[in-house]
Coordinates of C-alpha atoms in Angstrom, one line a residue:
X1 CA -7.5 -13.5 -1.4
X2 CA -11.1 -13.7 -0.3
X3 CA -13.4 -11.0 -0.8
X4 CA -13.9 -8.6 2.1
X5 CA -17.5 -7.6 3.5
X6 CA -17.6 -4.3 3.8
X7 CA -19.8 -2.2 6.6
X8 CA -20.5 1.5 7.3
X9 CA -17.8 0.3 10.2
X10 CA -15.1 -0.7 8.6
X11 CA -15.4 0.8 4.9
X12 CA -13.5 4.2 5.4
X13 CA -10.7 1.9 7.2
X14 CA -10.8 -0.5 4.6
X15 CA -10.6 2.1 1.8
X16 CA -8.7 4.8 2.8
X17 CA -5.4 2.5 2.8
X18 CA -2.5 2.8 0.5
X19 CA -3.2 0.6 -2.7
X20 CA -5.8 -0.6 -4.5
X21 CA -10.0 -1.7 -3.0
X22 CA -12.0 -2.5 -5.5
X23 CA -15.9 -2.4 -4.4
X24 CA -18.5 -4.5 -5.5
X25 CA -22.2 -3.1 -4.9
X26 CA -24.6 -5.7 -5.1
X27 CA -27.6 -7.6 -3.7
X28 CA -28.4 -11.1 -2.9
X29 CA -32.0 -11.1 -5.4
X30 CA -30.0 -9.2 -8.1
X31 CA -29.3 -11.6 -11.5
X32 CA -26.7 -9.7 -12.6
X33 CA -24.7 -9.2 -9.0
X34 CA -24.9 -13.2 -8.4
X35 CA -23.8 -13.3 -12.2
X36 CA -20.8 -11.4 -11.6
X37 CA -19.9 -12.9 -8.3
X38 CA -17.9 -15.8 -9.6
X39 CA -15.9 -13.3 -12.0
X40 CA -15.3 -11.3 -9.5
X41 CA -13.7 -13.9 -6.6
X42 CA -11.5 -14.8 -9.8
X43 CA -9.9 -11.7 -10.5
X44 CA -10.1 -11.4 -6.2
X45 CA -7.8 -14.8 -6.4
X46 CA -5.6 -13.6 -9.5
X47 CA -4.9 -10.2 -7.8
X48 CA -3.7 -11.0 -4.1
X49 CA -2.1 -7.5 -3.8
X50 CA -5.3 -5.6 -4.3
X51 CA -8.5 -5.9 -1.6
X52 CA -11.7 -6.9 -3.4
X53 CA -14.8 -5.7 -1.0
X54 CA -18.4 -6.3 -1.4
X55 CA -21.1 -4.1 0.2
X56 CA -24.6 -5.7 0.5
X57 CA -26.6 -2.9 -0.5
X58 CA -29.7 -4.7 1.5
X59 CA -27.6 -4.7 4.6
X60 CA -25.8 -1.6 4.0
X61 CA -28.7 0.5 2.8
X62 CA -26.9 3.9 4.6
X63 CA -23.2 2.9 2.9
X64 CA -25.1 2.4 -0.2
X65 CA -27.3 6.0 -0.2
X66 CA -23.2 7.8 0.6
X67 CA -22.6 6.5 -2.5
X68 CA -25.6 7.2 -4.1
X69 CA -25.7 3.6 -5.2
X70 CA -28.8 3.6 -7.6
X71 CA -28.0 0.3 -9.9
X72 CA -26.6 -2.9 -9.2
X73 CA -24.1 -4.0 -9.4
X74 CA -22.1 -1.3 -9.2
X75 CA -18.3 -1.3 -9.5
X76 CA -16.1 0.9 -7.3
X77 CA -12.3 1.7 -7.7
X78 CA -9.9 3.1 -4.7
X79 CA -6.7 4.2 -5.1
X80 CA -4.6 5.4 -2.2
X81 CA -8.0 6.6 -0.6
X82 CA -9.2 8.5 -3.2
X83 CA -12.3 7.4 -5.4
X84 CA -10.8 6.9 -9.1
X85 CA -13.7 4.9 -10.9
X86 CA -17.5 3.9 -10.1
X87 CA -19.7 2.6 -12.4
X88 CA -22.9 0.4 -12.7
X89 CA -23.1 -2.8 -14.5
X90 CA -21.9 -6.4 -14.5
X91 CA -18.4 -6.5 -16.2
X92 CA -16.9 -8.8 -18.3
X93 CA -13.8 -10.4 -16.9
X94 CA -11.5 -8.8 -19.5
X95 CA -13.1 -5.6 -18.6
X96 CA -12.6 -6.1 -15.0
X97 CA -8.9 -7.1 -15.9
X98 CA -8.8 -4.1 -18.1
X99 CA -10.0 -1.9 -15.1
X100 CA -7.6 -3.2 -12.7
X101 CA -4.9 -2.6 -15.2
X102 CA -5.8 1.2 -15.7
X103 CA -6.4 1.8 -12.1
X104 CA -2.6 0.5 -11.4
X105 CA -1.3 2.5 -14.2
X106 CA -2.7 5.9 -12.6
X107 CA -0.4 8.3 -11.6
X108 CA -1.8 9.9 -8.6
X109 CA -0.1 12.7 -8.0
X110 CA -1.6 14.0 -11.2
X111 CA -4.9 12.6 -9.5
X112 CA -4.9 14.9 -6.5
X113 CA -4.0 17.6 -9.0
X114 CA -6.8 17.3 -10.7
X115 CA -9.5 17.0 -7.8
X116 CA -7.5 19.6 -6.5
X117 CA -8.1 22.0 -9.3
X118 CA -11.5 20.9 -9.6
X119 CA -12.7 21.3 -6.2
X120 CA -11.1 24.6 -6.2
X121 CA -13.1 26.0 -9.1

């Protein structure tokens, strides 16, 4: 599968879906974003059950300032509509692998439990 351009239109539809969205921040003038491309559509290829999205932080400056984007790239996980990962930074392939690989493992019943304990205190 092909990565997916995400929008401030379509992103909450896009990522509040059962599975897995993974979300690449990045820019078109950014080294390490056009860098990481290529790994990225890889793992995007390898992974056909899991939706790979890219926000242009240019384009999407409002999508980008929700997120409180403030390094490129930046690497966002979604499970099941809930936030479970985001950090900044170009990532090896073996981390990315390694990423996808926790992210599947999660159980997320125990995730809501915990946002739901922590949002309540």
């Amino acid at each position: 599968m092909a990565t997916v351009a995400l929008t401030a239109e379509n992103f909450d539809e896009v990522t509040s879906q059962d599975g897995i969205v993974l979300v690449d921040f990045w820019a078109s003038w950014c080294g390490p974003c056009v860098r990481f491309a290529p790994t990225y559509e890889r793992s995007s290829e390898k992974h056909t059950e899991i939706t790979f999205g890219k926000v242009d932080t240019e384009a999407q400056q409002e999508l980008a300032a929700k997120f409180d984007i403030r390094s490129i790239p930046t690497i966002m996980a979604v499970r099941d509509g809930v936030i479970v990962f985001s950090q900044p930074g170009a990532l090896p392939e073996s981390a990315l692998e390694s990423l996808i690989d926790q992210v599947e493992k999660l159980d997320m019943d125990d995730v809501r439990k915990q946002l739901a304990t922590s949002s309540a205190e």
